[in-house]
Short mmCIF file of C-alpha atoms in Angstrom, two decimals:
data_model
loop_
_atom_site.label_atom_id
_atom_site.label_comp_id
_atom_site.label_asym_id
_atom_site.label_seq_id
_atom_site.Cartn_x
_atom_site.Cartn_y
_atom_site.Cartn_z
CA ASP A 1 132.35 -56.16 54.98
CA THR A 2 130.54 -58.70 52.83
CA GLY A 3 127.11 -58.15 54.37
CA VAL A 4 124.07 -56.42 52.84
CA SER A 5 124.80 -52.76 52.20
CA GLN A 6 122.18 -50.01 51.96
CA ASN A 7 122.57 -46.40 50.91
CA PRO A 8 121.88 -43.78 51.96
CA ARG A 9 121.50 -44.63 55.63
CA HIS A 10 119.43 -41.53 56.27
CA LYS A 11 117.38 -39.36 53.95
CA ILE A 12 115.38 -36.28 54.85
CA THR A 13 113.17 -34.91 52.11
CA LYS A 14 110.27 -32.59 51.59
CA ARG A 15 106.83 -33.86 50.75
CA GLY A 16 106.39 -34.32 47.02
CA GLN A 17 110.04 -35.07 46.28
CA ASN A 18 111.30 -38.34 44.83
CA VAL A 19 113.79 -40.52 46.70
CA THR A 20 115.79 -43.58 45.69
CA PHE A 21 117.42 -46.17 47.93
CA ARG A 22 120.04 -48.66 46.88
CA CYS A 23 120.70 -52.14 48.21
CA ASP A 24 123.77 -54.25 47.52
CA PRO A 25 123.04 -57.83 48.59
CA ILE A 26 125.50 -60.47 49.65
CA SER A 27 127.32 -61.66 46.57
CA GLU A 28 125.65 -64.61 44.84
CA HIS A 29 122.44 -64.31 46.85
CA ASN A 30 119.76 -64.61 44.21
CA ARG A 31 116.87 -63.55 46.42
CA LEU A 32 116.43 -59.91 47.41
CA TYR A 33 113.63 -58.49 49.55
CA TRP A 34 112.45 -55.01 50.47
CA TYR A 35 110.60 -54.36 53.72
CA ARG A 36 109.38 -51.23 55.47
CA GLN A 37 109.49 -50.90 59.24
CA THR A 38 107.90 -48.21 61.38
CA LEU A 39 108.49 -47.71 65.08
CA GLY A 40 107.13 -50.54 67.16
CA GLN A 41 106.09 -52.63 64.17
CA GLY A 42 107.44 -55.65 62.37
CA PRO A 43 109.00 -55.52 58.92
CA GLU A 44 106.22 -55.05 56.36
CA PHE A 45 106.74 -56.89 53.08
CA LEU A 46 107.04 -54.63 50.02
CA THR A 47 108.47 -56.70 47.19
CA TYR A 48 111.02 -59.37 46.32
CA PHE A 49 113.22 -60.53 43.46
CA GLN A 50 114.61 -63.81 42.21
CA ASN A 51 117.68 -62.66 40.30
CA GLU A 52 116.42 -59.81 38.11
CA ALA A 53 112.77 -60.91 38.11
CA GLN A 54 110.39 -59.11 40.46
CA LEU A 55 108.19 -61.95 41.69
CA GLU A 56 105.66 -60.08 43.79
CA LYS A 57 104.77 -56.61 44.96
CA SER A 58 102.60 -56.01 47.99
CA ARG A 59 99.00 -55.16 47.17
CA LEU A 60 99.21 -52.50 49.87
CA LEU A 61 101.97 -50.73 47.99
CA SER A 62 101.04 -47.57 46.16
CA ASP A 63 102.07 -47.18 42.52
CA ARG A 64 104.35 -44.39 43.74
CA PHE A 65 106.73 -47.17 44.80
CA SER A 66 108.86 -48.98 42.25
CA ALA A 67 111.77 -51.36 42.61
CA GLU A 68 114.29 -52.75 40.17
CA ARG A 69 117.12 -55.22 40.14
CA PRO A 70 118.39 -54.76 36.61
CA LYS A 71 121.28 -57.21 36.51
CA GLY A 72 120.29 -59.47 39.33
CA SER A 73 122.80 -57.87 41.68
CA PHE A 74 122.04 -54.53 43.37
CA SER A 75 118.49 -53.22 43.68
CA THR A 76 116.91 -49.78 43.87
CA LEU A 77 113.68 -48.72 45.54
CA GLU A 78 112.21 -45.45 44.31
CA ILE A 79 109.41 -43.53 45.99
CA GLN A 80 107.83 -40.82 43.89
CA ARG A 81 105.93 -37.81 45.25
CA THR A 82 106.76 -38.71 48.84
CA GLU A 83 104.15 -38.28 51.57
CA GLN A 84 104.62 -37.95 55.32
CA GLY A 85 103.20 -41.45 55.73
CA ASP A 86 106.19 -42.80 53.80
CA SER A 87 108.48 -41.95 56.71
CA ALA A 88 109.93 -45.26 57.88
CA MET A 89 113.00 -47.47 57.87
CA TYR A 90 113.38 -49.26 54.54
CA LEU A 91 115.08 -52.60 55.02
CA CYS A 92 116.68 -54.71 52.34
CA ALA A 93 117.46 -58.38 52.85
CA SER A 94 119.04 -61.05 50.70
CA SER A 95 118.91 -64.81 50.83
CA PRO A 96 120.83 -67.56 49.07
CA ARG A 97 117.72 -69.62 48.33
CA VAL A 98 113.98 -70.02 48.73
CA THR A 99 113.05 -70.38 52.42
CA GLY A 100 116.56 -69.49 53.43
CA GLU A 101 117.73 -67.11 56.11
CA LEU A 102 117.18 -63.44 55.33
CA PHE A 103 120.30 -61.35 55.87
CA PHE A 104 119.22 -57.78 56.54
CA GLY A 105 121.04 -54.57 55.80
CA GLU A 106 121.26 -51.70 58.29
CA GLY A 107 118.33 -50.00 56.59
CA SER A 108 117.67 -46.61 55.03
CA ARG A 109 115.73 -44.25 57.27
CA LEU A 110 113.42 -41.89 55.40
CA THR A 111 111.97 -38.77 56.98
CA VAL A 112 109.43 -36.81 54.93
CA LEU A 113 108.82 -33.28 56.18
CA GLY B 1 95.95 -62.27 52.25
CA GLU B 2 98.76 -63.73 54.30
CA ASN B 3 98.85 -62.69 57.91
CA VAL B 4 101.02 -63.49 60.94
CA GLU B 5 99.68 -62.69 64.40
CA GLN B 6 102.08 -62.52 67.35
CA HIS B 7 101.39 -62.43 71.10
CA PRO B 8 102.09 -60.91 73.50
CA SER B 9 103.24 -57.53 72.25
CA THR B 10 105.20 -56.98 75.47
CA LEU B 11 106.57 -59.55 77.89
CA SER B 12 108.45 -59.04 81.14
CA VAL B 13 110.08 -62.00 82.87
CA GLN B 14 112.40 -62.36 85.81
CA GLU B 15 115.99 -63.19 84.93
CA GLY B 16 116.39 -66.94 84.94
CA ASP B 17 112.72 -67.63 84.16
CA SER B 18 111.36 -68.79 80.82
CA ALA B 19 109.73 -66.70 78.12
CA VAL B 20 107.21 -67.93 75.57
CA ILE B 21 106.07 -66.05 72.46
CA LYS B 22 103.28 -67.41 70.29
CA CYS B 23 102.38 -66.86 66.65
CA THR B 24 99.66 -67.94 64.28
CA TYR B 25 99.67 -67.73 60.50
CA SER B 26 96.96 -67.77 57.89
CA ASP B 27 98.61 -69.13 54.73
CA SER B 28 98.47 -72.92 54.86
CA ALA B 29 101.15 -73.06 52.13
CA SER B 30 103.75 -71.65 54.54
CA ASN B 31 106.56 -74.10 55.17
CA TYR B 32 109.30 -71.96 56.70
CA PHE B 33 109.09 -70.30 60.13
CA PRO B 34 112.04 -68.15 61.23
CA TRP B 35 112.43 -66.09 64.38
CA TYR B 36 114.40 -62.86 64.39
CA LYS B 37 115.82 -60.79 67.24
CA GLN B 38 116.17 -57.03 66.85
CA GLU B 39 118.09 -54.96 69.35
CA LEU B 40 117.50 -51.24 69.57
CA GLY B 41 118.81 -49.44 66.50
CA LYS B 42 120.07 -52.64 64.87
CA ARG B 43 119.00 -54.90 62.04
CA PRO B 44 116.90 -58.03 62.62
CA GLN B 45 119.01 -61.16 62.97
CA LEU B 46 117.95 -64.77 62.70
CA ILE B 47 118.08 -66.71 65.97
CA ILE B 48 116.38 -69.95 64.97
CA ASP B 49 114.14 -71.31 62.23
CA ILE B 50 112.01 -74.38 61.64
CA ARG B 51 110.61 -76.00 58.55
CA SER B 52 107.26 -77.68 58.16
CA ASN B 53 108.63 -81.22 58.16
CA VAL B 54 109.78 -80.79 61.76
CA GLY B 55 107.64 -80.27 64.86
CA GLU B 56 110.31 -79.00 67.23
CA LYS B 57 113.84 -77.66 67.12
CA LYS B 58 116.20 -76.68 69.92
CA ASP B 59 119.40 -74.67 70.04
CA GLN B 60 120.85 -74.28 73.53
CA ARG B 61 118.38 -72.10 75.49
CA ILE B 62 116.08 -71.49 72.52
CA ALA B 63 113.44 -73.85 71.18
CA VAL B 64 110.69 -73.55 68.62
CA THR B 65 107.60 -75.70 68.23
CA LEU B 66 105.32 -75.92 65.21
CA ASN B 67 101.75 -77.19 64.94
CA LYS B 68 100.90 -77.10 61.24
CA THR B 69 97.37 -78.37 61.77
CA ALA B 70 96.52 -75.48 64.06
CA LYS B 71 98.84 -73.06 62.21
CA HIS B 72 100.59 -72.19 65.47
CA PHE B 73 104.28 -71.88 66.26
CA SER B 74 106.04 -70.74 69.40
CA LEU B 75 109.42 -69.57 70.65
CA HIS B 76 110.64 -70.70 74.06
CA ILE B 77 113.62 -69.10 75.77
CA THR B 78 114.78 -70.79 78.98
CA GLU B 79 117.05 -69.44 81.70
CA THR B 80 116.63 -65.91 80.42
CA GLN B 81 119.55 -63.51 80.68
CA PRO B 82 119.76 -59.68 80.49
CA GLU B 83 121.12 -59.88 76.93
CA ASP B 84 117.88 -61.57 75.86
CA SER B 85 116.13 -58.19 76.20
CA ALA B 86 115.13 -57.18 72.66
CA VAL B 87 112.24 -57.28 70.21
CA TYR B 88 111.50 -60.71 68.76
CA PHE B 89 109.69 -61.26 65.47
CA CYS B 90 108.15 -64.44 64.20
CA ALA B 91 107.70 -64.88 60.46
CA ALA B 92 106.14 -67.38 58.10
CA GLY B 93 106.15 -68.11 54.40
CA ASN B 94 107.51 -70.27 51.67
CA ASP B 95 108.43 -67.86 48.94
CA LYS B 96 107.90 -64.48 50.51
CA ILE B 97 108.32 -64.11 54.26
CA ILE B 98 105.67 -62.28 56.30
CA PHE B 99 106.56 -60.97 59.75
CA GLY B 100 104.54 -60.58 62.91
CA LYS B 101 104.35 -57.24 64.71
CA GLY B 102 106.90 -58.23 67.31
CA THR B 103 107.21 -58.91 71.04
CA ARG B 104 109.25 -56.61 73.23
CA LEU B 105 110.91 -58.83 75.82
CA HIS B 106 112.16 -57.26 79.07
CA ILE B 107 114.34 -59.33 81.36
CA LEU B 108 113.97 -58.04 84.91
CA PRO B 109 116.94 -58.23 87.30
#
């Protein structure tokens, strides 16, 4: 499968723990996006990368959230000191170019107890 | 900041009738307007997109219209079928893509 891959697919953690999600984009896609989706809502923009450069991070995003794309290929999204409000589906998407189609992964579902 | 408003949040139409979903956006720099379909438990998938140099685009039963002056764009689905039942998201942007909250479309038999 050459689509966008996300791991883990499901994560259950206790409040206060740190979690990390990984996204492997489609090969040679230089754009990579992270979104968060809660039930009944649209994908909420978190951050995006052009190759290894993080171009923007949502102003709504707490400093507990950090994302990296060290070699311009896979990306990680880390949430420190998780809170119950962080429970959501975390979606990764990649795109071959600016204003190109976003190809989404299956998502990583986070449940914070 | 950038914002995309989508209406209605829920839409029920009789099979065979047309469905229309409308969106407005706030960032006048937006030049790319995709529409995504998300079925229950699945990832969003692109169904059609339009760029700011075009006012209308059609693909079989799906069409999108764009009014850049009014910052409005719409999705039209004709001859609706049961498999059209899903959540539809509009989005807008040029560099980063901002999504609307979605429209749950029910096709009634």
